């Protein structure tokens, strides 16, 4: 092994945001471990703290600044091989703010962006050797992070990036500005990874991209996501999931895949953002409410048991009570298992951030609409879960329940959380990553409970 400045040092990774960021966290761990560093679970034990950041919404921004500033007060561990804790900020905020971060937060040592994860070990080594802050942010990627070693969070589940970046420019969204244009990985590379995961005992693969449905357009002149799904399915992997889908690109071929591929799980996250055509237009989403509902209808035709989830933004500039009501009605009509609700926050540099200047909807009105929607979402999730009661579902075990050591937690095909008593004489560590059949006897709003058969 090459001797590295990182050897013998401990690091802690703090991740904000999406699955892509969580996957980046696994790659960071893979790289640093291979250089002899050790991952730890707390800031207190760490010599190095690495933030993988998100700037999609304001809340994550605010949280990062707070947490990064408060690091100064956490003493080093006894015998630490550094005189000052090394702090690195990467991901979307690193990409967006670059040098500015070192100016506003003087104890930050390393800033990296979304395109140069692979530079992190070198930047850390340089700052340790020189004591100088290191900032490196690139405009585009010349390689996929998948070429870097990885340390998977769970041995039985793998995230598999199929594309990076986004070409859609939804008017509220910062992602295309910090993640660049869409770039797909060649199908053969994705499949090689999928086969390797299967050989390694992985049970569930989640294909990742900002818009998986347009996968391949840049490489093959047309989207080839449905074909990719078929090929990944043919590797024999037990469970396939994917995120995220854009309704405008979810075509009939992909819908058909839900009919044909038994290992493609009956769960789909399909962000609608709004149920009002006027707002969808202002958001530059390029589909209508009717088109969205038509996709839902077709999906249910081929896979009646499919569980749907979505994202919704409340309070987009100019949203009227009538627009909101359309969203509310759509949520009721679809009957989602899960809805992620967000209050609109302007992101500098996006077109919608300028629209808000002309908007006069009071904050309280937006807050009240948000609450009405959240109440409906809870009601809907409870209702959507009721048909699960009495069924026997195959559960991929994740571990023991955080609240109760005698219970196991896992996921059903629909990606619903399931709790059940650990069978007598079973060792939870041996159950992790295996399938158990659970007879559901209780369907709650956010989980199912039952007994292992
Ligand atoms: N304000 C509020 N929510 C946003 N999202 C993206 N940008 C914004 C914004 N500026 C939400 C969308 C997206 C999810 C990941 O975050 O609903 O689907
Ligand atoms: Fe953002 Fe729209 Fe791209 Fe999703 S599809 S990442 S919301 S611009």
CSV table of N, CA and C in Angstrom, one decimal, residues 128-229:
chain,number,residue,atom,x,y,z
A,128,UNK,N,-3.2,18.7,4.8
A,128,UNK,CA,-2.5,18.2,6.0
A,128,UNK,C,-1.0,18.6,5.9
A,129,UNK,N,-0.5,18.4,4.7
A,129,UNK,CA,1.0,18.7,4.6
A,129,UNK,C,1.3,20.2,4.6
A,130,UNK,N,0.5,21.0,4.0
A,130,UNK,CA,0.8,22.5,3.9
A,130,UNK,C,0.1,23.4,4.9
A,131,UNK,N,-1.0,22.9,5.5
A,131,UNK,CA,-1.8,23.7,6.4
A,131,UNK,C,-2.6,24.8,5.7
A,132,UNK,N,-2.6,24.7,4.4
A,132,UNK,CA,-3.3,25.7,3.6
A,132,UNK,C,-4.6,25.1,3.1
A,133,UNK,N,-5.7,26.0,3.0
A,133,UNK,CA,-6.9,25.5,2.5
A,133,UNK,C,-6.8,25.1,1.0
A,134,UNK,N,-7.5,24.1,0.6
A,134,UNK,CA,-7.5,23.6,-0.8
A,134,UNK,C,-8.9,23.6,-1.4
A,135,UNK,N,-9.0,24.3,-2.5
A,135,UNK,CA,-10.3,24.4,-3.1
A,135,UNK,C,-10.2,23.9,-4.5
A,136,UNK,N,-11.0,22.9,-4.9
A,136,UNK,CA,-10.9,22.5,-6.3
A,136,UNK,C,-12.4,22.2,-6.8
A,137,UNK,N,-12.8,23.0,-7.7
A,137,UNK,CA,-14.2,22.7,-8.3
A,137,UNK,C,-14.1,22.7,-9.8
A,138,UNK,N,-14.6,21.7,-10.4
A,138,UNK,CA,-14.5,21.6,-11.9
A,138,UNK,C,-15.8,21.9,-12.6
A,139,UNK,N,-15.8,22.2,-13.9
A,139,UNK,CA,-17.0,22.5,-14.6
A,139,UNK,C,-17.7,21.3,-15.1
A,140,UNK,N,-17.0,20.2,-15.3
A,140,UNK,CA,-17.6,19.0,-15.8
A,140,UNK,C,-16.8,17.8,-15.4
A,141,UNK,N,-17.4,16.6,-15.6
A,141,UNK,CA,-16.8,15.4,-15.1
A,141,UNK,C,-16.1,14.7,-16.3
A,142,UNK,N,-14.9,14.1,-16.1
A,142,UNK,CA,-14.3,13.3,-17.1
A,142,UNK,C,-14.4,11.8,-16.8
A,143,UNK,N,-15.0,11.5,-15.6
A,143,UNK,CA,-15.2,10.1,-15.3
A,143,UNK,C,-16.4,10.0,-14.4
A,144,UNK,N,-17.0,8.8,-14.3
A,144,UNK,CA,-18.1,8.5,-13.4
A,144,UNK,C,-17.5,8.1,-12.0
A,145,UNK,N,-18.2,8.5,-11.0
A,145,UNK,CA,-17.7,8.2,-9.6
A,145,UNK,C,-17.7,6.6,-9.5
A,146,UNK,N,-18.4,5.9,-10.4
A,146,UNK,CA,-18.4,4.5,-10.3
A,146,UNK,C,-17.0,3.8,-10.5
A,147,UNK,N,-16.1,4.6,-11.0
A,147,UNK,CA,-14.7,4.1,-11.2
A,147,UNK,C,-14.0,4.0,-9.9
A,148,UNK,N,-14.5,4.7,-8.9
A,148,UNK,CA,-13.8,4.7,-7.6
A,148,UNK,C,-14.2,3.5,-6.7
A,149,UNK,N,-13.3,3.1,-5.8
A,149,UNK,CA,-13.7,2.1,-4.9
A,149,UNK,C,-14.9,2.5,-4.0
A,150,UNK,N,-15.6,1.5,-3.6
A,150,UNK,CA,-16.9,1.8,-2.8
A,150,UNK,C,-16.9,1.0,-1.6
A,151,UNK,N,-17.5,1.5,-0.5
A,151,UNK,CA,-17.7,0.8,0.7
A,151,UNK,C,-19.2,0.9,1.0
A,152,UNK,N,-19.9,-0.2,0.5
A,152,UNK,CA,-21.4,-0.1,0.6
A,152,UNK,C,-21.9,-0.1,2.0
A,153,UNK,N,-23.0,0.7,2.2
A,153,UNK,CA,-23.6,0.8,3.5
A,153,UNK,C,-24.2,-0.6,4.0
A,154,UNK,N,-24.9,-1.2,3.1
A,154,UNK,CA,-25.3,-2.6,3.3
A,154,UNK,C,-24.8,-3.5,2.3
A,155,UNK,N,-24.3,-4.7,2.7
A,155,UNK,CA,-23.7,-5.6,1.8
A,155,UNK,C,-24.7,-6.1,0.8
A,156,UNK,N,-26.0,-6.1,1.1
A,156,UNK,CA,-27.0,-6.8,0.3
A,156,UNK,C,-27.7,-5.8,-0.7
A,157,UNK,N,-27.4,-4.5,-0.5
A,157,UNK,CA,-28.1,-3.5,-1.4
A,157,UNK,C,-27.1,-2.5,-2.0
A,158,UNK,N,-27.3,-2.2,-3.3
A,158,UNK,CA,-26.3,-1.4,-4.0
A,158,UNK,C,-27.0,-0.3,-4.8
A,159,UNK,N,-26.5,0.9,-4.7
A,159,UNK,CA,-26.9,2.0,-5.6
A,159,UNK,C,-26.1,1.9,-6.8
A,160,UNK,N,-26.7,2.1,-8.0
A,160,UNK,CA,-26.0,2.0,-9.2
A,160,UNK,C,-26.3,3.2,-10.1
A,161,UNK,N,-25.4,4.2,-10.1
A,161,UNK,CA,-25.7,5.3,-11.0
A,161,UNK,C,-25.6,5.0,-12.5
A,162,UNK,N,-26.7,5.4,-13.2
A,162,UNK,CA,-26.7,5.1,-14.6
A,162,UNK,C,-26.5,6.4,-15.4
A,163,UNK,N,-26.8,7.5,-14.8
A,163,UNK,CA,-26.5,8.8,-15.4
A,163,UNK,C,-26.2,9.8,-14.4
A,164,UNK,N,-25.6,10.9,-14.8
A,164,UNK,CA,-25.4,12.0,-13.9
A,164,UNK,C,-25.9,13.3,-14.6
A,165,UNK,N,-26.2,14.3,-13.8
A,165,UNK,CA,-26.7,15.6,-14.4
A,165,UNK,C,-28.1,15.5,-14.9
A,166,UNK,N,-28.5,16.7,-15.4
A,166,UNK,CA,-29.9,16.8,-15.8
A,166,UNK,C,-30.1,17.9,-16.9
A,167,UNK,N,-30.9,17.6,-17.9
A,167,UNK,CA,-31.1,18.6,-19.0
A,167,UNK,C,-32.4,19.3,-18.9
A,168,UNK,N,-33.1,19.2,-17.8
A,168,UNK,CA,-34.5,19.6,-17.8
A,168,UNK,C,-34.8,21.0,-17.4
A,169,UNK,N,-34.0,21.6,-16.6
A,169,UNK,CA,-34.3,23.0,-16.2
A,169,UNK,C,-35.7,23.3,-15.8
A,170,UNK,N,-36.2,22.5,-14.8
A,170,UNK,CA,-37.4,22.9,-14.1
A,170,UNK,C,-37.0,24.3,-13.5
A,171,UNK,N,-38.0,25.2,-13.5
A,171,UNK,CA,-37.6,26.6,-13.2
A,171,UNK,C,-37.2,26.9,-11.8
A,172,UNK,N,-37.6,26.0,-10.9
A,172,UNK,CA,-37.3,26.1,-9.5
A,172,UNK,C,-36.0,25.4,-9.1
A,173,UNK,N,-35.4,24.7,-10.0
A,173,UNK,CA,-34.4,23.7,-9.6
A,173,UNK,C,-33.0,24.1,-9.8
A,174,UNK,N,-32.1,23.9,-8.8
A,174,UNK,CA,-30.7,24.2,-8.9
A,174,UNK,C,-29.9,23.1,-9.5
A,175,UNK,N,-30.5,21.9,-9.5
A,175,UNK,CA,-29.7,20.7,-9.9
A,175,UNK,C,-28.9,20.8,-11.2
A,176,UNK,N,-29.6,21.2,-12.3
A,176,UNK,CA,-28.8,21.3,-13.5
A,176,UNK,C,-27.6,22.3,-13.5
A,177,UNK,N,-27.7,23.2,-12.5
A,177,UNK,CA,-26.7,24.2,-12.4
A,177,UNK,C,-25.5,23.7,-11.6
A,178,UNK,N,-25.7,22.7,-10.7
A,178,UNK,CA,-24.6,22.2,-9.9
A,178,UNK,C,-24.2,20.8,-10.3
A,179,UNK,N,-25.0,20.1,-11.1
A,179,UNK,CA,-24.7,18.7,-11.5
A,179,UNK,C,-24.4,18.6,-13.0
A,180,UNK,N,-24.6,19.7,-13.8
A,180,UNK,CA,-24.3,19.8,-15.2
A,180,UNK,C,-25.3,19.0,-16.1
A,181,UNK,N,-24.9,18.9,-17.3
A,181,UNK,CA,-25.8,18.2,-18.3
A,181,UNK,C,-25.8,16.7,-18.1
A,182,UNK,N,-26.9,16.1,-18.6
A,182,UNK,CA,-27.1,14.7,-18.4
A,182,UNK,C,-26.0,13.9,-19.2
A,183,UNK,N,-25.4,13.0,-18.5
A,183,UNK,CA,-24.4,12.1,-19.1
A,183,UNK,C,-24.7,10.7,-18.7
A,184,UNK,N,-24.9,9.8,-19.7
A,184,UNK,CA,-25.3,8.4,-19.3
A,184,UNK,C,-24.0,7.6,-19.4
A,185,UNK,N,-24.1,6.5,-18.6
A,185,UNK,CA,-23.0,5.5,-18.6
A,185,UNK,C,-23.3,4.5,-19.7
A,186,UNK,N,-22.4,4.0,-20.4
A,186,UNK,CA,-22.7,3.0,-21.4
A,186,UNK,C,-23.3,1.8,-20.8
A,187,UNK,N,-24.3,1.2,-21.5
A,187,UNK,CA,-25.1,0.2,-20.9
A,187,UNK,C,-24.2,-1.0,-20.5
A,188,UNK,N,-23.2,-1.3,-21.2
A,188,UNK,CA,-22.3,-2.4,-20.9
A,188,UNK,C,-21.6,-2.2,-19.5
A,189,UNK,N,-21.3,-1.0,-19.2
A,189,UNK,CA,-20.6,-0.7,-17.9
A,189,UNK,C,-21.6,-0.9,-16.8
A,190,UNK,N,-22.8,-0.4,-17.0
A,190,UNK,CA,-23.9,-0.6,-16.0
A,190,UNK,C,-24.1,-2.1,-15.7
A,191,UNK,N,-24.2,-2.8,-16.8
A,191,UNK,CA,-24.5,-4.2,-16.7
A,191,UNK,C,-23.3,-5.0,-16.0
A,192,UNK,N,-22.1,-4.6,-16.4
A,192,UNK,CA,-21.0,-5.2,-15.7
A,192,UNK,C,-21.0,-5.0,-14.2
A,193,UNK,N,-21.4,-3.8,-13.8
A,193,UNK,CA,-21.5,-3.6,-12.4
A,193,UNK,C,-22.6,-4.4,-11.8
A,194,UNK,N,-23.8,-4.5,-12.5
A,194,UNK,CA,-24.9,-5.2,-12.0
A,194,UNK,C,-24.5,-6.7,-11.8
A,195,UNK,N,-23.9,-7.2,-12.8
A,195,UNK,CA,-23.5,-8.7,-12.7
A,195,UNK,C,-22.5,-8.9,-11.5
A,196,UNK,N,-21.6,-7.9,-11.4
A,196,UNK,CA,-20.6,-8.1,-10.3
A,196,UNK,C,-21.3,-8.0,-8.9
A,197,UNK,N,-22.4,-7.2,-8.8
A,197,UNK,CA,-23.1,-7.1,-7.6
A,197,UNK,C,-23.8,-8.4,-7.3
A,198,UNK,N,-24.4,-9.0,-8.4
A,198,UNK,CA,-25.2,-10.2,-8.2
A,198,UNK,C,-24.2,-11.3,-7.7
A,199,UNK,N,-23.0,-11.4,-8.3
A,199,UNK,CA,-22.0,-12.4,-7.9
A,199,UNK,C,-21.6,-12.1,-6.5
A,200,UNK,N,-21.6,-10.9,-6.0
A,200,UNK,CA,-21.2,-10.5,-4.7
A,200,UNK,C,-22.3,-10.7,-3.6
A,201,UNK,N,-23.4,-11.2,-4.1
A,201,UNK,CA,-24.5,-11.5,-3.1
A,201,UNK,C,-25.5,-10.4,-2.9
A,202,UNK,N,-25.4,-9.3,-3.7
A,202,UNK,CA,-26.3,-8.2,-3.6
A,202,UNK,C,-27.8,-8.7,-4.0
A,203,UNK,N,-28.7,-8.3,-3.1
A,203,UNK,CA,-30.1,-8.7,-3.4
A,203,UNK,C,-31.0,-7.6,-4.1
A,204,UNK,N,-30.5,-6.4,-3.9
A,204,UNK,CA,-31.4,-5.3,-4.4
A,204,UNK,C,-30.5,-4.2,-5.0
A,205,UNK,N,-30.8,-3.9,-6.3
A,205,UNK,CA,-30.1,-2.8,-7.0
A,205,UNK,C,-31.0,-1.6,-7.2
A,206,UNK,N,-30.6,-0.4,-6.9
A,206,UNK,CA,-31.4,0.8,-7.2
A,206,UNK,C,-30.6,1.6,-8.2
A,207,UNK,N,-31.2,1.7,-9.4
A,207,UNK,CA,-30.6,2.4,-10.5
A,207,UNK,C,-30.8,3.9,-10.2
A,208,UNK,N,-29.8,4.7,-10.3
A,208,UNK,CA,-29.9,6.1,-9.9
A,208,UNK,C,-29.6,7.1,-11.1
A,209,UNK,N,-30.4,8.1,-11.2
A,209,UNK,CA,-30.1,9.2,-12.1
A,209,UNK,C,-31.1,10.3,-11.7
A,210,UNK,N,-30.8,11.6,-12.2
A,210,UNK,CA,-31.8,12.7,-11.9
A,210,UNK,C,-33.0,12.4,-12.6
A,211,UNK,N,-32.9,11.8,-13.9
A,211,UNK,CA,-34.1,11.5,-14.6
A,211,UNK,C,-33.7,10.2,-15.4
A,212,UNK,N,-34.0,9.1,-14.7
A,212,UNK,CA,-33.6,7.8,-15.3
A,212,UNK,C,-34.3,7.5,-16.6
A,213,UNK,N,-35.5,8.1,-16.8
A,213,UNK,CA,-36.2,7.8,-18.0
A,213,UNK,C,-35.6,8.3,-19.3
A,214,UNK,N,-34.7,9.3,-19.2
A,214,UNK,CA,-34.1,9.7,-20.4
A,214,UNK,C,-32.7,9.1,-20.6
A,215,UNK,N,-32.4,8.0,-19.7
A,215,UNK,CA,-31.2,7.3,-19.8
A,215,UNK,C,-30.8,7.0,-21.2
A,216,UNK,N,-29.6,7.3,-21.7
A,216,UNK,CA,-29.1,6.8,-23.0
A,216,UNK,C,-29.4,7.8,-24.1
A,217,UNK,N,-30.2,8.8,-23.9
A,217,UNK,CA,-30.5,9.7,-25.0
A,217,UNK,C,-29.2,10.4,-25.5
A,218,UNK,N,-28.3,10.7,-24.6
A,218,UNK,CA,-27.0,11.3,-25.1
A,218,UNK,C,-26.1,10.4,-25.7
A,219,UNK,N,-26.2,9.1,-25.4
A,219,UNK,CA,-25.3,8.1,-26.0
A,219,UNK,C,-25.8,7.4,-27.3
A,220,UNK,N,-27.1,7.1,-27.2
A,220,UNK,CA,-27.7,6.3,-28.3
A,220,UNK,C,-28.7,7.1,-29.2
A,221,UNK,N,-28.9,8.4,-28.9
A,221,UNK,CA,-29.8,9.2,-29.7
A,221,UNK,C,-31.3,9.0,-29.3
A,222,UNK,N,-31.6,8.1,-28.4
A,222,UNK,CA,-32.9,7.9,-27.9
A,222,UNK,C,-32.8,7.3,-26.5
A,223,UNK,N,-33.8,7.5,-25.7
A,223,UNK,CA,-33.8,6.9,-24.3
A,223,UNK,C,-33.8,5.3,-24.4
A,224,UNK,N,-33.0,4.7,-23.6
A,224,UNK,CA,-33.0,3.2,-23.6
A,224,UNK,C,-33.2,2.7,-22.2
A,225,UNK,N,-34.0,3.4,-21.4
A,225,UNK,CA,-34.1,2.9,-20.0
A,225,UNK,C,-34.8,1.6,-19.9
A,226,UNK,N,-35.9,1.4,-20.8
A,226,UNK,CA,-36.7,0.2,-20.7
A,226,UNK,C,-35.7,-1.0,-21.0
A,227,UNK,N,-34.9,-0.8,-22.0
A,227,UNK,CA,-34.0,-1.9,-22.4
A,227,UNK,C,-33.0,-2.2,-21.2
A,228,UNK,N,-32.5,-1.1,-20.6
A,228,UNK,CA,-31.6,-1.3,-19.5
A,228,UNK,C,-32.3,-2.1,-18.4
A,229,UNK,N,-33.5,-1.7,-18.1
A,229,UNK,CA,-34.2,-2.5,-17.1
A,229,UNK,C,-34.3,-4.0,-17.4
